[in-house]
């Protein structure tokens, strides 16, 4: 029996992946919590497939079961919409001679038992930096409106639930990973029957998943789905990917220990392997996050990069809050490209950034400020130790942060 509702979500997913009956929940299981956690981690639709395997007397109350079923039906409709839309878009990009490479869930979903089990909040496509604007000009004719422009990607939306991100970089500039992804198109494989549509090699795609997971884990945190993605991918490509090359890539990226710990945790969750203090701590952290982590964890992580136990913490805290409100040129030129090389324009960009944040995300903005002000030195020290235990001793995948 599984006594913790968060872990019961994992059990339902494991049962689907292993095609077995889930272990029964503990007496008194709060099914509302199970559904809430599954939804928070964007896996409620997939969990519904696991509920089908439970005996009738073990099923959740009817209203909760209906919520799971609705999440599944919505996921099926969403996946179908995304598939048709992106297939058409890639065809158009190919016809226009724009080099493109689909990322993340749009590729990974085919390794799952059913593609709708890998729910995507948005679809990500990498486009040559020089062709980002040309790619964006195609989208309005397909009913998309631009929600955000600049930085690592441009975001587009089309009703009812088609979110699309056109990336100019595979990862934000500050994530270096030993330069491994600097020339990813050079290693990519041209898809059969196309002129400009590419796919990553099996090895690069796995390394990209680990890198992307690391970005979230070392910021606000990541969710169940990111660990499940690694497990699904390794099982699906266990005989075709070059896993020795992947190990070498993790070494180059500075993520070998962290990558190994991620797979050990995946083994605990989806293969019933024994865990230890490290996987237990990582599991608790991830289960407490939701799909994309929390604001408090994001600020704690950022603090660990500038924390010095020899320095006065309040001074560091004030400087960090200042840098949060008024980022440096490296960040601002990604958000507002027109400020690049023009430091005199930074104040205007700061005002625009602040106004946009307060207008579009007032609660989130104020929550961030409060999170910075309420963070204690003890919390930062513990967070730094936790990241080190996870295998991110120096967080050396990022450019150094300075106050």
Coordinates of C-alpha atoms in Angstrom, one line a residue:
X1 CA 0.0 0.0 0.0
X2 CA 1.1 3.6 -0.8
X3 CA 0.5 6.0 2.1
X4 CA 1.5 9.3 0.6
X5 CA -0.7 10.8 -2.0
X6 CA 2.2 12.3 -3.9
X7 CA 3.9 9.0 -4.2
X8 CA 0.6 7.4 -5.2
X9 CA 0.7 9.6 -8.3
X10 CA 4.1 8.1 -9.1
X11 CA 2.6 4.6 -8.5
X12 CA -0.2 5.2 -11.0
X13 CA 2.3 6.3 -13.6
X14 CA 4.6 3.4 -13.0
X15 CA 1.7 1.0 -13.4
X16 CA 0.9 2.5 -16.8
X17 CA 4.6 2.3 -18.0
X18 CA 5.1 -1.2 -16.7
X19 CA 1.6 -2.4 -17.8
X20 CA 0.7 -3.7 -14.4
X21 CA -2.0 -3.2 -11.8
X22 CA -1.2 -0.4 -9.4
X23 CA -0.7 -1.2 -5.8
X24 CA -3.7 -0.2 -3.8
X25 CA -3.8 3.1 -2.0
X26 CA -3.7 3.2 1.8
X27 CA -7.0 3.3 3.7
X28 CA -8.1 6.9 4.1
X29 CA -6.4 8.0 0.9
X30 CA -7.4 11.6 0.1
X31 CA -8.2 11.2 -3.6
X32 CA -8.7 15.0 -4.0
X33 CA -5.1 15.4 -3.0
X34 CA -4.0 12.7 -5.5
X35 CA -5.9 14.5 -8.3
X36 CA -4.5 17.9 -7.3
X37 CA -0.9 16.6 -7.2
X38 CA -1.3 14.8 -10.6
X39 CA -2.7 18.0 -12.1
X40 CA 0.0 20.1 -10.6
X41 CA 2.6 17.9 -12.2
X42 CA 0.7 17.8 -15.6
X43 CA 0.2 14.0 -15.4
X44 CA -3.5 13.7 -14.5
X45 CA -4.5 12.5 -18.0
X46 CA -1.8 9.7 -17.9
X47 CA -2.7 8.8 -14.3
X48 CA -6.3 8.1 -15.5
X49 CA -4.9 5.2 -17.5
X50 CA -3.5 3.8 -14.3
X51 CA -6.8 4.2 -12.4
X52 CA -8.4 2.0 -15.1
X53 CA -6.3 -0.9 -13.8
X54 CA -7.5 -0.6 -10.2
X55 CA -10.2 -3.0 -8.9
X56 CA -13.7 -1.5 -8.6
X57 CA -13.5 -1.3 -4.8
X58 CA -10.2 0.6 -5.0
X59 CA -11.5 3.3 -7.3
X60 CA -11.7 7.0 -6.2
X61 CA -15.0 8.7 -5.7
X62 CA -17.0 9.3 -8.8
X63 CA -16.4 13.0 -9.0
X64 CA -12.7 12.6 -8.7
X65 CA -12.7 9.8 -11.3
X66 CA -14.6 12.2 -13.6
X67 CA -11.9 14.9 -13.1
X68 CA -9.2 12.4 -14.1
X69 CA -11.2 11.3 -17.1
X70 CA -11.7 14.8 -18.2
X71 CA -8.0 15.5 -17.9
X72 CA -7.4 12.5 -20.1
X73 CA -9.9 13.6 -22.8
X74 CA -8.6 17.1 -22.8
X75 CA -5.0 15.7 -23.3
X76 CA -6.2 13.6 -26.2
X77 CA -7.8 16.6 -27.9
X78 CA -4.8 18.8 -27.1
X79 CA -2.3 16.3 -28.5
X80 CA -4.3 15.9 -31.7
X81 CA -4.5 19.7 -32.2
X82 CA -0.7 20.2 -31.5
X83 CA 0.2 17.4 -33.9
X84 CA -1.8 18.7 -36.8
X85 CA -0.7 22.3 -36.3
X86 CA 3.0 21.6 -35.8
X87 CA 3.1 19.2 -38.8
X88 CA 1.6 21.9 -41.0
X89 CA 4.0 24.5 -39.6
X90 CA 7.1 22.4 -40.2
X91 CA 5.9 21.8 -43.7
X92 CA 5.6 25.5 -44.3
X93 CA 9.0 26.2 -42.7
X94 CA 10.5 23.6 -44.9
X95 CA 9.0 25.1 -48.0
X96 CA 10.3 28.5 -47.0
X97 CA 13.8 27.1 -46.6
X98 CA 13.9 27.9 -42.8
X99 CA 16.0 25.3 -40.9
X100 CA 14.0 24.0 -37.9
X101 CA 14.4 21.4 -35.3
X102 CA 11.5 20.3 -33.0
X103 CA 12.3 19.9 -29.3
X104 CA 11.2 18.3 -26.1
X105 CA 7.7 16.7 -25.9
X106 CA 6.7 16.9 -29.5
X107 CA 9.5 14.4 -30.2
X108 CA 9.5 12.5 -26.9
X109 CA 5.7 11.7 -26.9
X110 CA 6.2 8.9 -29.4
X111 CA 8.3 7.0 -26.8
X112 CA 5.4 6.8 -24.5
X113 CA 2.7 4.0 -24.7
X114 CA 0.4 6.7 -26.2
X115 CA 1.4 10.2 -27.4
X116 CA -1.4 11.9 -25.3
X117 CA 0.3 10.6 -22.2
X118 CA 3.1 13.2 -22.7
X119 CA 1.1 16.3 -22.2
X120 CA 2.7 19.5 -23.5
X121 CA 2.0 23.0 -22.2
X122 CA 3.7 24.3 -25.3
X123 CA 5.5 23.1 -28.4
X124 CA 9.1 24.2 -28.8
X125 CA 10.9 24.5 -32.2
X126 CA 14.5 25.6 -32.6
X127 CA 15.1 27.8 -35.6
X128 CA 18.3 29.4 -37.0
X129 CA 18.8 32.7 -35.2
X130 CA 19.0 34.5 -38.5
X131 CA 15.5 33.1 -39.4
X132 CA 13.7 33.6 -36.2
X133 CA 11.8 36.6 -37.5
X134 CA 11.1 35.0 -40.8
X135 CA 9.6 32.0 -39.0
X136 CA 7.5 34.4 -36.9
X137 CA 6.1 36.1 -39.9
X138 CA 4.5 32.8 -41.0
X139 CA 2.5 32.3 -37.8
X140 CA -0.1 35.1 -38.0
X141 CA -1.5 33.6 -41.2
X142 CA -2.1 30.5 -39.2
X143 CA -4.0 32.3 -36.5
X144 CA -1.2 32.8 -34.0
X145 CA -0.6 36.0 -32.1
X146 CA 2.8 37.0 -30.6
X147 CA 2.6 37.0 -26.8
X148 CA 6.3 37.7 -26.1
X149 CA 9.3 38.5 -28.3
X150 CA 13.0 38.5 -27.3
X151 CA 15.3 36.5 -25.1
X152 CA 15.8 32.8 -25.7
X153 CA 12.5 32.4 -27.6
X154 CA 9.5 34.1 -29.0
X155 CA 6.1 32.9 -27.7
X156 CA 3.0 32.6 -29.8
X157 CA -0.6 31.5 -28.9
X158 CA -3.7 30.3 -30.8
X159 CA -7.0 29.5 -29.2
X160 CA -8.0 27.2 -27.6
X161 CA -4.7 25.8 -26.3
X162 CA -2.0 26.0 -28.8
X163 CA 1.1 27.6 -27.3
X164 CA 4.2 27.7 -29.5
X165 CA 7.8 28.8 -28.7
X166 CA 10.2 29.6 -31.5
X167 CA 13.7 29.2 -30.0
X168 CA 16.7 31.1 -31.3
X169 CA 18.9 29.2 -28.8
X170 CA 18.4 25.7 -27.6
X171 CA 19.0 26.9 -24.0
X172 CA 19.3 30.4 -22.5
X173 CA 22.8 31.9 -23.1
X174 CA 23.8 31.7 -19.4
X175 CA 23.7 27.9 -19.5
X176 CA 27.0 26.9 -21.1
X177 CA 27.2 23.1 -20.4
X178 CA 30.8 23.1 -21.6
X179 CA 29.7 24.5 -24.9
X180 CA 28.2 21.1 -25.8
X181 CA 25.1 22.6 -27.6
X182 CA 26.9 25.5 -29.3
X183 CA 26.6 23.9 -32.8
X184 CA 23.8 21.4 -32.3
X185 CA 22.5 21.8 -35.9
X186 CA 25.9 20.6 -37.2
X187 CA 25.3 17.2 -35.5
X188 CA 21.5 17.1 -36.3
X189 CA 20.1 14.7 -38.9
X190 CA 18.0 15.9 -41.8
X191 CA 14.6 14.3 -41.7
X192 CA 13.8 12.1 -44.6
X193 CA 11.7 13.8 -47.3
X194 CA 12.5 17.3 -46.1
X195 CA 15.0 20.0 -47.1
X196 CA 15.3 21.9 -43.8
X197 CA 13.7 20.0 -41.0
X198 CA 16.1 18.3 -38.6
X199 CA 16.1 15.9 -35.7
X200 CA 18.8 15.7 -32.9
X201 CA 20.8 12.5 -32.7
X202 CA 19.5 10.1 -30.1
X203 CA 22.5 10.9 -27.9
X204 CA 22.1 14.7 -28.2
X205 CA 18.4 14.5 -27.5
X206 CA 19.0 12.7 -24.2
X207 CA 21.7 15.1 -23.2
X208 CA 19.4 18.0 -24.0
X209 CA 16.7 16.5 -21.8
X210 CA 19.2 16.3 -18.9
X211 CA 20.4 19.9 -19.6
X212 CA 16.8 21.2 -19.7
X213 CA 15.9 19.3 -16.5
X214 CA 19.1 20.8 -14.9
X215 CA 18.0 24.3 -15.8
X216 CA 14.7 23.8 -14.0
X217 CA 16.0 21.8 -11.1
X218 CA 18.7 24.4 -10.4
X219 CA 16.2 27.2 -10.6
X220 CA 12.7 26.8 -9.2
X221 CA 12.7 23.0 -9.4
X222 CA 11.2 20.4 -11.7
X223 CA 8.4 17.9 -11.6
X224 CA 7.6 14.1 -11.9
X225 CA 7.3 14.3 -15.6
X226 CA 10.9 15.3 -16.2
X227 CA 12.2 12.2 -14.4
X228 CA 9.7 10.0 -16.1
X229 CA 10.8 11.4 -19.5
X230 CA 14.4 10.1 -18.8
X231 CA 13.2 6.7 -17.8
X232 CA 10.9 6.4 -20.8
X233 CA 13.6 7.5 -23.2
X234 CA 16.2 5.1 -21.8
X235 CA 13.9 2.2 -22.1
X236 CA 12.7 3.1 -25.6
X237 CA 16.2 3.6 -27.0
X238 CA 18.2 1.3 -24.8
X239 CA 19.4 -0.8 -27.7
X240 CA 19.8 1.9 -30.3
X241 CA 21.3 4.9 -28.6
X242 CA 25.1 5.0 -27.8
X243 CA 25.0 5.2 -24.1
X244 CA 28.8 5.4 -23.8
X245 CA 28.7 8.5 -25.9
X246 CA 26.0 9.9 -23.7
X247 CA 28.1 9.3 -20.6
X248 CA 31.0 11.1 -22.3
X249 CA 28.6 14.0 -23.1
X250 CA 27.5 14.2 -19.5
X251 CA 31.1 14.4 -18.5
X252 CA 31.8 17.3 -20.9
X253 CA 28.7 19.1 -19.6
X254 CA 29.7 18.7 -16.0
X255 CA 26.6 16.7 -15.3
X256 CA 27.8 13.1 -14.9
X257 CA 27.1 12.7 -11.2
X258 CA 23.8 14.6 -11.4
X259 CA 22.8 12.6 -14.4
X260 CA 23.5 9.3 -12.6
X261 CA 21.5 10.5 -9.6
X262 CA 18.6 11.3 -11.8
X263 CA 18.5 7.8 -13.3
X264 CA 18.9 6.3 -9.8
X265 CA 15.8 8.2 -8.8
X266 CA 13.9 7.1 -11.9
X267 CA 14.8 3.5 -11.0
X268 CA 13.4 4.0 -7.5
X269 CA 10.1 5.4 -8.9
X270 CA 9.5 3.3 -11.9
X271 CA 11.5 0.1 -11.4
X272 CA 11.0 -0.4 -7.6
X273 CA 14.7 -0.2 -7.0
X274 CA 16.0 0.6 -3.5
X275 CA 16.7 4.3 -2.8
X276 CA 19.1 6.0 -0.4
X277 CA 19.4 9.4 1.3
X278 CA 20.3 11.2 -1.9
X279 CA 17.4 9.8 -4.0
X280 CA 15.0 10.3 -1.1
X281 CA 16.0 14.0 -0.8
X282 CA 15.8 14.5 -4.5
X283 CA 12.4 12.8 -4.7
X284 CA 10.9 14.9 -1.9
X285 CA 12.2 18.0 -3.6
X286 CA 10.7 17.1 -6.9
X287 CA 7.4 15.9 -5.6
X288 CA 7.0 19.2 -3.7
X289 CA 7.5 21.3 -6.8
X290 CA 4.9 20.8 -9.5
X291 CA 5.8 20.8 -13.2
X292 CA 8.0 23.9 -13.2
X293 CA 9.0 24.4 -9.6
X294 CA 8.2 27.2 -7.1
X295 CA 9.1 30.8 -6.7
X296 CA 10.7 30.2 -3.3
X297 CA 12.9 27.5 -4.7
X298 CA 13.9 29.7 -7.6
X299 CA 15.1 32.5 -5.2
X300 CA 16.9 30.0 -2.9
X301 CA 18.7 28.5 -5.9
X302 CA 19.7 32.0 -7.1
X303 CA 21.0 32.8 -3.7
X304 CA 23.2 29.7 -3.6
X305 CA 25.1 31.0 -6.6
X306 CA 26.2 34.2 -4.8
X307 CA 26.1 33.0 -1.2
X308 CA 29.4 33.3 0.8
X309 CA 29.2 32.2 4.4
X310 CA 32.1 34.6 5.2
X311 CA 30.1 37.7 3.9
X312 CA 27.3 39.6 5.7
X313 CA 24.1 37.9 4.6
X314 CA 21.9 41.0 4.8
X315 CA 24.3 42.9 2.5
X316 CA 24.3 40.0 0.0
X317 CA 20.5 39.9 0.3
X318 CA 20.1 43.6 -0.4
X319 CA 22.4 43.4 -3.4
X320 CA 20.6 40.4 -4.7
X321 CA 17.2 42.1 -4.4
X322 CA 18.7 45.1 -6.3
X323 CA 20.0 42.8 -9.1
X324 CA 16.6 41.1 -9.2
X325 CA 14.9 44.4 -9.8
X326 CA 17.6 45.8 -12.1
X327 CA 19.3 43.0 -14.0
X328 CA 22.6 43.5 -15.9
X329 CA 23.2 43.9 -19.6
X330 CA 23.5 40.1 -20.2
X331 CA 19.9 39.6 -19.1
X332 CA 18.4 42.8 -20.4
X333 CA 19.7 42.5 -24.0
X334 CA 17.9 39.1 -24.3
X335 CA 14.6 40.6 -23.1
X336 CA 15.1 43.9 -25.0
X337 CA 17.5 43.4 -28.0
X338 CA 17.6 47.1 -28.7
X339 CA 19.5 47.7 -25.4
X340 CA 22.5 45.6 -26.5
X341 CA 25.7 47.7 -26.6
X342 CA 23.8 50.8 -25.3
X343 CA 24.1 50.9 -21.5
X344 CA 22.6 54.4 -21.4
X345 CA 19.3 52.8 -22.4
X346 CA 19.3 50.3 -19.4
X347 CA 17.2 52.6 -17.2
X348 CA 14.4 52.8 -19.8
X349 CA 14.5 49.0 -20.3
X350 CA 14.3 48.6 -16.5
X351 CA 11.2 50.8 -16.4
X352 CA 9.6 48.9 -19.3
X353 CA 10.4 45.5 -17.7
X354 CA 9.0 46.6 -14.3
X355 CA 5.8 48.0 -15.8
X356 CA 5.3 44.9 -17.9
X357 CA 5.8 42.6 -14.9
X358 CA 3.3 44.6 -12.8
X359 CA 0.7 44.7 -15.5
X360 CA 0.9 41.1 -16.7
X361 CA 2.1 39.2 -13.6
X362 CA 1.5 41.4 -10.5
X363 CA 1.0 38.6 -8.0
X364 CA 4.0 36.7 -9.2
X365 CA 6.2 39.8 -9.2
X366 CA 5.3 40.8 -5.7
X367 CA 5.7 37.2 -4.6
X368 CA 9.2 37.1 -6.0
X369 CA 10.2 40.3 -4.1
X370 CA 8.7 38.9 -0.9
X371 CA 10.5 35.6 -1.4
X372 CA 13.8 37.4 -1.7
X373 CA 13.2 39.5 1.5
X374 CA 12.0 36.5 3.5
X375 CA 14.8 34.1 2.6
X376 CA 17.1 33.3 5.6
X377 CA 20.7 32.4 5.6
X378 CA 20.0 29.0 7.1
X379 CA 17.7 28.2 4.2
X380 CA 20.3 29.3 1.7
X381 CA 23.0 27.2 3.3
X382 CA 20.8 24.1 3.4
X383 CA 19.8 24.7 -0.3
X384 CA 23.4 24.9 -1.3
X385 CA 24.2 21.6 0.5
X386 CA 21.2 20.0 -1.1
X387 CA 22.3 20.9 -4.6
X388 CA 25.8 19.6 -3.9
X389 CA 24.4 16.3 -2.7
X390 CA 22.3 16.1 -5.9
X391 CA 25.5 16.3 -7.9
X392 CA 25.5 20.0 -8.8
X393 CA 28.4 20.9 -6.6
X394 CA 29.5 24.1 -8.3
X395 CA 26.5 24.7 -10.6
X396 CA 29.2 25.0 -13.2
X397 CA 26.8 24.6 -16.0
X398 CA 26.0 28.3 -15.7
X399 CA 28.1 31.4 -16.2
X400 CA 29.2 32.8 -12.9
X401 CA 26.8 35.2 -11.1
X402 CA 28.3 38.3 -9.6
X403 CA 26.8 41.0 -7.4

